[in-house]
Amino acid sequence: MAANTLHAFGGTGIELEYAIVDRETLAVRPIADALLRDASGAVVNAVSYGRFGWSNELVLHLLELKSEGPEVSLEGLAEGFQAEIHAMNARLAPLGARLMPTGMHPWMNPRTETRVWPHEYAEIYRTYDAVFDCRRHAWANVQSMHVNLPFAGDAELARLLAASRRVLPILPALAASSPIADGARQTVLDYRMQCYLTHAARVPSMLGDIVPEPIRSEAAYRANVLAPMYREIAAFDADGVMQDEWLNARGAIVRFDRNALELRVLDTQECPAMDLAVAAATIGALRACYDGRLAHEDPVAPFPTARLVTILRACIVDADAAIIDDAEYLTGMGLRVRRCTAGDLWRHLIETTLTLVGTSEEQALWRARLDLILTEGPLARRILRAVGPEVPGPRLEAVYADLCDCLQAGRPFSVDAA
């Protein structure tokens, strides 16, 4: 074990993705490379500003903002991210552009508006496009928060994977923020994740069941997850540029290059303060499962993945209103009831596990932000209520302009308070 390896929950890495849009029309603007330049002015994939970094994504209208290393505490992280948002928007303003939050752009046409990153590592992006046709939702129109949690050794890896299997299915209930796409109200509240379920179907081993498999060691993970994926992609990748662990498209993936588990099913929220509150709730629930306070995964007879996928799909559709009627799952999560909504389960988890994360002062801030989600619904539900029944309609652009303002100001989006 490396001397600098962090143990489970010894740090957190956060990544946030945003769309670049026109300041007036809110149409996507493929100009990320204007912000990603080194001291000589050359376009690069990433620039570092100390604690934070900016980097590219698959397409030119997206920017990723991330903590450059694992943060020992989440304290002050929302404020740090907010300062970077201000810096990004200041750089975009002379170009007539700004950042837009949420899990998807509401009316982008990925077929006609996608511009794949053409600079460094372009061969990888071209291969993705050739194999999967990236001019589609879940490839070209996707903004998410990734939460990275470290592990040290096989025992911690196995326990962290087991915890993620229990918590991952209910994350869309808290974080769904993509109810509108193609300029229309969708039939699910987390349309980003709905598209994600099948976006890499041409290479099924990349996606698996989205919920990660119950695997107990690095060797087993490499043999049972990574190796089949590499074999399957080889038929489409003669040059071998895709043979890397980032090819894994499950909802939680293991990154051995940094000894971390990366959660990928959280839609981006309206501002970093809300993202960090969602991250804190997620980490609290994960830690309770990891420590055995909640669901303990029997390595001999793990909880059936198919039942976890059923819960995930229900939460993708109905978010907080999704009905969970798996009594064994609920008991494992500390609720001795036969059925309840995902929102009720999160209310219980926030009440009982948020104390495992941060200081009492931080917890009070997160609780206030999470209470907005618990009372008014996840951002997707608040967006739909603000837009009203007529989509498309005159309210759609106004609501998303307000969401851009929320991002710049660092304020939550509350319909009921308006």
CSV table of N, CA and C in Angstrom, one decimal, residues 236-330:
chain,number,residue,atom,x,y,z
A,236,PHE,N,-14.0,-2.9,-31.8
A,236,PHE,CA,-14.3,-1.6,-32.4
A,236,PHE,C,-13.1,-0.6,-32.3
A,237,ASP,N,-12.1,-1.1,-31.7
A,237,ASP,CA,-10.9,-0.2,-31.3
A,237,ASP,C,-9.6,-0.8,-31.7
A,238,ALA,N,-9.3,-0.8,-33.0
A,238,ALA,CA,-8.2,-1.5,-33.5
A,238,ALA,C,-6.9,-1.0,-32.9
A,239,ASP,N,-6.8,0.3,-32.6
A,239,ASP,CA,-5.6,0.9,-32.1
A,239,ASP,C,-5.4,0.8,-30.6
A,240,GLY,N,-6.5,0.3,-29.9
A,240,GLY,CA,-6.4,0.1,-28.5
A,240,GLY,C,-6.4,1.4,-27.6
A,241,VAL,N,-6.9,2.5,-28.2
A,241,VAL,CA,-6.9,3.7,-27.4
A,241,VAL,C,-7.9,3.7,-26.3
A,242,MET,N,-8.9,2.8,-26.3
A,242,MET,CA,-9.9,2.7,-25.3
A,242,MET,C,-9.7,1.8,-24.1
A,243,GLN,N,-8.5,1.1,-24.1
A,243,GLN,CA,-8.2,0.1,-23.1
A,243,GLN,C,-7.8,0.8,-21.8
A,244,ASP,N,-8.7,1.4,-21.1
A,244,ASP,CA,-8.4,2.1,-19.9
A,244,ASP,C,-9.6,2.0,-19.0
A,245,GLU,N,-9.4,2.1,-17.7
A,245,GLU,CA,-10.5,1.9,-16.7
A,245,GLU,C,-11.5,3.0,-16.8
A,246,TRP,N,-11.2,4.2,-17.4
A,246,TRP,CA,-12.3,5.2,-17.6
A,246,TRP,C,-13.3,4.8,-18.6
A,247,LEU,N,-13.1,3.7,-19.3
A,247,LEU,CA,-14.1,3.2,-20.3
A,247,LEU,C,-15.3,2.7,-19.5
A,248,ASN,N,-15.1,2.3,-18.3
A,248,ASN,CA,-16.2,1.7,-17.5
A,248,ASN,C,-17.3,2.8,-17.3
A,249,ALA,N,-18.6,2.4,-17.6
A,249,ALA,CA,-19.7,3.3,-17.6
A,249,ALA,C,-20.7,3.0,-16.5
A,250,ARG,N,-20.4,2.2,-15.6
A,250,ARG,CA,-21.3,1.9,-14.5
A,250,ARG,C,-21.6,3.1,-13.7
A,251,GLY,N,-22.6,3.1,-12.9
A,251,GLY,CA,-23.0,4.2,-12.0
A,251,GLY,C,-22.0,4.5,-10.9
A,252,ALA,N,-21.2,3.5,-10.6
A,252,ALA,CA,-20.0,3.7,-9.7
A,252,ALA,C,-18.9,2.9,-10.2
A,253,ILE,N,-17.8,3.5,-10.4
A,253,ILE,CA,-16.6,2.8,-11.0
A,253,ILE,C,-15.4,2.9,-10.1
A,254,VAL,N,-14.5,1.9,-10.2
A,254,VAL,CA,-13.3,1.9,-9.5
A,254,VAL,C,-12.2,2.5,-10.3
A,255,ARG,N,-11.5,3.5,-9.7
A,255,ARG,CA,-10.4,4.2,-10.4
A,255,ARG,C,-9.1,3.8,-9.7
A,256,PHE,N,-8.5,2.7,-10.1
A,256,PHE,CA,-7.2,2.3,-9.5
A,256,PHE,C,-6.1,3.3,-9.7
A,257,ASP,N,-6.2,4.1,-10.7
A,257,ASP,CA,-5.2,5.1,-11.0
A,257,ASP,C,-5.1,6.1,-9.8
A,258,ARG,N,-6.2,6.2,-9.1
A,258,ARG,CA,-6.1,7.1,-7.9
A,258,ARG,C,-6.7,6.5,-6.7
A,259,ASN,N,-6.9,5.2,-6.7
A,259,ASN,CA,-7.4,4.4,-5.5
A,259,ASN,C,-8.7,5.1,-5.0
A,260,ALA,N,-9.7,5.2,-5.9
A,260,ALA,CA,-10.9,5.8,-5.5
A,260,ALA,C,-12.1,5.2,-6.2
A,261,LEU,N,-13.3,5.2,-5.5
A,261,LEU,CA,-14.5,4.8,-6.1
A,261,LEU,C,-15.2,6.1,-6.6
A,262,GLU,N,-15.6,6.2,-7.8
A,262,GLU,CA,-16.3,7.4,-8.4
A,262,GLU,C,-17.7,7.1,-8.6
A,263,LEU,N,-18.6,7.9,-8.0
A,263,LEU,CA,-20.0,7.8,-8.1
A,263,LEU,C,-20.4,8.8,-9.3
A,264,ARG,N,-21.3,8.3,-10.2
A,264,ARG,CA,-21.5,9.1,-11.4
A,264,ARG,C,-23.0,9.3,-11.7
A,265,VAL,N,-23.9,9.1,-10.8
A,265,VAL,CA,-25.3,9.1,-11.1
A,265,VAL,C,-26.0,10.4,-10.6
A,266,LEU,N,-25.3,11.3,-10.1
A,266,LEU,CA,-25.9,12.6,-9.5
A,266,LEU,C,-25.9,13.7,-10.6
A,267,ASP,N,-27.1,14.1,-10.9
A,267,ASP,CA,-27.3,15.3,-11.8
A,267,ASP,C,-26.7,16.5,-11.1
A,268,THR,N,-26.1,17.4,-11.9
A,268,THR,CA,-25.6,18.7,-11.3
A,268,THR,C,-26.8,19.5,-10.8
A,269,GLN,N,-26.6,20.2,-9.7
A,269,GLN,CA,-27.7,21.0,-9.1
A,269,GLN,C,-27.6,22.5,-9.6
A,270,GLU,N,-28.4,23.4,-9.0
A,270,GLU,CA,-28.4,24.8,-9.4
A,270,GLU,C,-27.2,25.6,-9.0
A,271,CYS,N,-26.5,25.2,-7.9
A,271,CYS,CA,-25.3,25.9,-7.5
A,271,CYS,C,-24.5,25.0,-6.6
A,272,PRO,N,-23.2,25.3,-6.5
A,272,PRO,CA,-22.3,24.4,-5.7
A,272,PRO,C,-22.8,24.1,-4.3
A,273,ALA,N,-23.4,25.1,-3.6
A,273,ALA,CA,-23.9,24.9,-2.3
A,273,ALA,C,-24.9,23.7,-2.2
A,274,MET,N,-25.8,23.6,-3.2
A,274,MET,CA,-26.7,22.5,-3.3
A,274,MET,C,-26.0,21.2,-3.7
A,275,ASP,N,-25.1,21.3,-4.6
A,275,ASP,CA,-24.3,20.1,-4.9
A,275,ASP,C,-23.6,19.5,-3.7
A,276,LEU,N,-23.0,20.4,-2.9
A,276,LEU,CA,-22.2,19.9,-1.8
A,276,LEU,C,-23.1,19.3,-0.7
A,277,ALA,N,-24.3,19.9,-0.6
A,277,ALA,CA,-25.3,19.3,0.4
A,277,ALA,C,-25.7,17.9,-0.1
A,278,VAL,N,-26.0,17.7,-1.4
A,278,VAL,CA,-26.3,16.4,-1.9
A,278,VAL,C,-25.1,15.4,-1.7
A,279,ALA,N,-23.9,15.9,-1.9
A,279,ALA,CA,-22.7,15.1,-1.7
A,279,ALA,C,-22.6,14.7,-0.3
A,280,ALA,N,-22.9,15.6,0.7
A,280,ALA,CA,-22.8,15.3,2.1
A,280,ALA,C,-23.8,14.2,2.5
A,281,ALA,N,-25.0,14.4,2.0
A,281,ALA,CA,-26.1,13.3,2.3
A,281,ALA,C,-25.7,12.0,1.7
A,282,THR,N,-25.1,12.0,0.5
A,282,THR,CA,-24.6,10.8,-0.1
A,282,THR,C,-23.5,10.1,0.7
A,283,ILE,N,-22.6,10.9,1.1
A,283,ILE,CA,-21.4,10.3,1.9
A,283,ILE,C,-21.9,9.8,3.2
A,284,GLY,N,-22.8,10.5,3.9
A,284,GLY,CA,-23.3,10.1,5.2
A,284,GLY,C,-24.0,8.7,5.0
A,285,ALA,N,-24.8,8.5,4.0
A,285,ALA,CA,-25.5,7.3,3.8
A,285,ALA,C,-24.5,6.2,3.5
A,286,LEU,N,-23.6,6.5,2.6
A,286,LEU,CA,-22.5,5.5,2.3
A,286,LEU,C,-21.7,5.1,3.5
A,287,ARG,N,-21.4,6.0,4.3
A,287,ARG,CA,-20.5,5.7,5.5
A,287,ARG,C,-21.3,4.8,6.5
A,288,ALA,N,-22.6,5.1,6.6
A,288,ALA,CA,-23.4,4.3,7.6
A,288,ALA,C,-23.5,2.8,7.1
A,289,CYS,N,-23.6,2.7,5.7
A,289,CYS,CA,-23.6,1.3,5.2
A,289,CYS,C,-22.2,0.7,5.3
A,290,TYR,N,-21.1,1.5,5.0
A,290,TYR,CA,-19.8,1.0,5.1
A,290,TYR,C,-19.4,0.5,6.5
A,291,ASP,N,-19.8,1.3,7.5
A,291,ASP,CA,-19.5,1.0,8.9
A,291,ASP,C,-20.4,-0.1,9.5
A,292,GLY,N,-21.4,-0.5,8.8
A,292,GLY,CA,-22.3,-1.5,9.3
A,292,GLY,C,-23.4,-1.0,10.2
A,293,ARG,N,-23.6,0.3,10.3
A,293,ARG,CA,-24.7,0.9,11.0
A,293,ARG,C,-26.0,0.6,10.2
A,294,LEU,N,-25.9,0.5,8.9
A,294,LEU,CA,-27.0,0.2,8.0
A,294,LEU,C,-26.6,-1.1,7.3
A,295,ALA,N,-27.3,-1.3,6.1
A,295,ALA,CA,-27.2,-2.5,5.4
A,295,ALA,C,-25.8,-3.2,5.3
A,296,HIS,N,-25.7,-4.4,5.8
A,296,HIS,CA,-24.5,-5.1,5.7
A,296,HIS,C,-24.6,-6.1,4.5
A,297,GLU,N,-23.7,-6.0,3.6
A,297,GLU,CA,-23.7,-6.9,2.4
A,297,GLU,C,-23.0,-8.2,2.8
A,298,ASP,N,-23.8,-9.3,2.7
A,298,ASP,CA,-23.2,-10.7,3.0
A,298,ASP,C,-22.4,-11.1,1.7
A,299,PRO,N,-21.1,-11.2,1.9
A,299,PRO,CA,-20.2,-11.6,0.7
A,299,PRO,C,-20.6,-12.9,0.1
A,300,VAL,N,-21.2,-13.8,0.9
A,300,VAL,CA,-21.6,-15.1,0.3
A,300,VAL,C,-22.9,-15.0,-0.4
A,301,ALA,N,-23.8,-14.2,0.1
A,301,ALA,CA,-25.1,-14.0,-0.5
A,301,ALA,C,-25.5,-12.6,-0.6
A,302,PRO,N,-24.9,-11.8,-1.5
A,302,PRO,CA,-25.1,-10.4,-1.6
A,302,PRO,C,-26.6,-10.1,-2.0
A,303,PHE,N,-27.0,-8.9,-1.7
A,303,PHE,CA,-28.4,-8.5,-2.1
A,303,PHE,C,-28.5,-8.5,-3.6
A,304,PRO,N,-29.6,-9.1,-4.1
A,304,PRO,CA,-29.7,-9.3,-5.6
A,304,PRO,C,-29.7,-8.0,-6.3
A,305,THR,N,-28.7,-7.9,-7.3
A,305,THR,CA,-28.6,-6.7,-8.1
A,305,THR,C,-29.8,-6.3,-8.8
A,306,ALA,N,-30.6,-7.3,-9.3
A,306,ALA,CA,-31.8,-7.0,-10.1
A,306,ALA,C,-32.8,-6.2,-9.2
A,307,ARG,N,-32.9,-6.5,-8.0
A,307,ARG,CA,-33.8,-5.7,-7.1
A,307,ARG,C,-33.3,-4.3,-6.9
A,308,LEU,N,-32.0,-4.1,-6.8
A,308,LEU,CA,-31.4,-2.8,-6.7
A,308,LEU,C,-31.7,-2.0,-8.0
A,309,VAL,N,-31.6,-2.6,-9.1
A,309,VAL,CA,-31.8,-2.0,-10.4
A,309,VAL,C,-33.3,-1.5,-10.5
A,310,THR,N,-34.2,-2.4,-10.0
A,310,THR,CA,-35.6,-2.0,-9.9
A,310,THR,C,-35.8,-0.7,-9.2
A,311,ILE,N,-35.2,-0.6,-8.0
A,311,ILE,CA,-35.3,0.7,-7.2
A,311,ILE,C,-34.7,1.8,-8.0
A,312,LEU,N,-33.5,1.6,-8.6
A,312,LEU,CA,-32.9,2.7,-9.4
A,312,LEU,C,-33.8,3.2,-10.5
A,313,ARG,N,-34.4,2.3,-11.2
A,313,ARG,CA,-35.3,2.7,-12.3
A,313,ARG,C,-36.5,3.5,-11.8
A,314,ALA,N,-37.0,3.0,-10.7
A,314,ALA,CA,-38.2,3.8,-10.2
A,314,ALA,C,-37.8,5.2,-9.8
A,315,CYS,N,-36.6,5.4,-9.2
A,315,CYS,CA,-36.2,6.7,-8.8
A,315,CYS,C,-35.8,7.6,-10.0
A,316,ILE,N,-35.3,7.0,-11.0
A,316,ILE,CA,-35.1,7.7,-12.3
A,316,ILE,C,-36.4,8.3,-12.8
A,317,VAL,N,-37.5,7.6,-12.7
A,317,VAL,CA,-38.8,8.0,-13.2
A,317,VAL,C,-39.4,9.0,-12.3
A,318,ASP,N,-39.6,8.7,-11.0
A,318,ASP,CA,-40.4,9.5,-10.1
A,318,ASP,C,-39.6,10.2,-9.0
A,319,ALA,N,-38.3,10.0,-9.0
A,319,ALA,CA,-37.4,10.7,-8.0
A,319,ALA,C,-38.0,10.5,-6.6
A,320,ASP,N,-38.2,11.6,-5.9
A,320,ASP,CA,-38.6,11.5,-4.5
A,320,ASP,C,-40.0,10.8,-4.3
A,321,ALA,N,-40.8,10.7,-5.3
A,321,ALA,CA,-42.1,10.1,-5.2
A,321,ALA,C,-42.1,8.6,-5.6
A,322,ALA,N,-40.9,8.1,-6.0
A,322,ALA,CA,-40.8,6.7,-6.3
A,322,ALA,C,-41.2,5.8,-5.1
A,323,ILE,N,-42.0,4.8,-5.4
A,323,ILE,CA,-42.4,3.9,-4.3
A,323,ILE,C,-41.4,2.7,-4.2
A,324,ILE,N,-40.8,2.5,-3.0
A,324,ILE,CA,-39.9,1.4,-2.8
A,324,ILE,C,-40.7,0.4,-1.9
A,325,ASP,N,-41.0,-0.7,-2.5
A,325,ASP,CA,-41.8,-1.7,-1.8
A,325,ASP,C,-41.0,-3.0,-1.5
A,326,ASP,N,-39.7,-2.9,-1.4
A,326,ASP,CA,-38.8,-4.0,-1.0
A,326,ASP,C,-38.5,-3.9,0.5
A,327,ALA,N,-39.2,-4.6,1.3
A,327,ALA,CA,-39.1,-4.5,2.7
A,327,ALA,C,-37.7,-4.9,3.2
A,328,GLU,N,-37.1,-5.9,2.6
A,328,GLU,CA,-35.8,-6.2,3.0
A,328,GLU,C,-34.8,-5.1,2.8
A,329,TYR,N,-34.9,-4.5,1.6
A,329,TYR,CA,-34.0,-3.3,1.3
A,329,TYR,C,-34.2,-2.2,2.3
A,330,LEU,N,-35.5,-1.9,2.6
A,330,LEU,CA,-35.8,-0.8,3.5
A,330,LEU,C,-35.3,-1.1,4.9
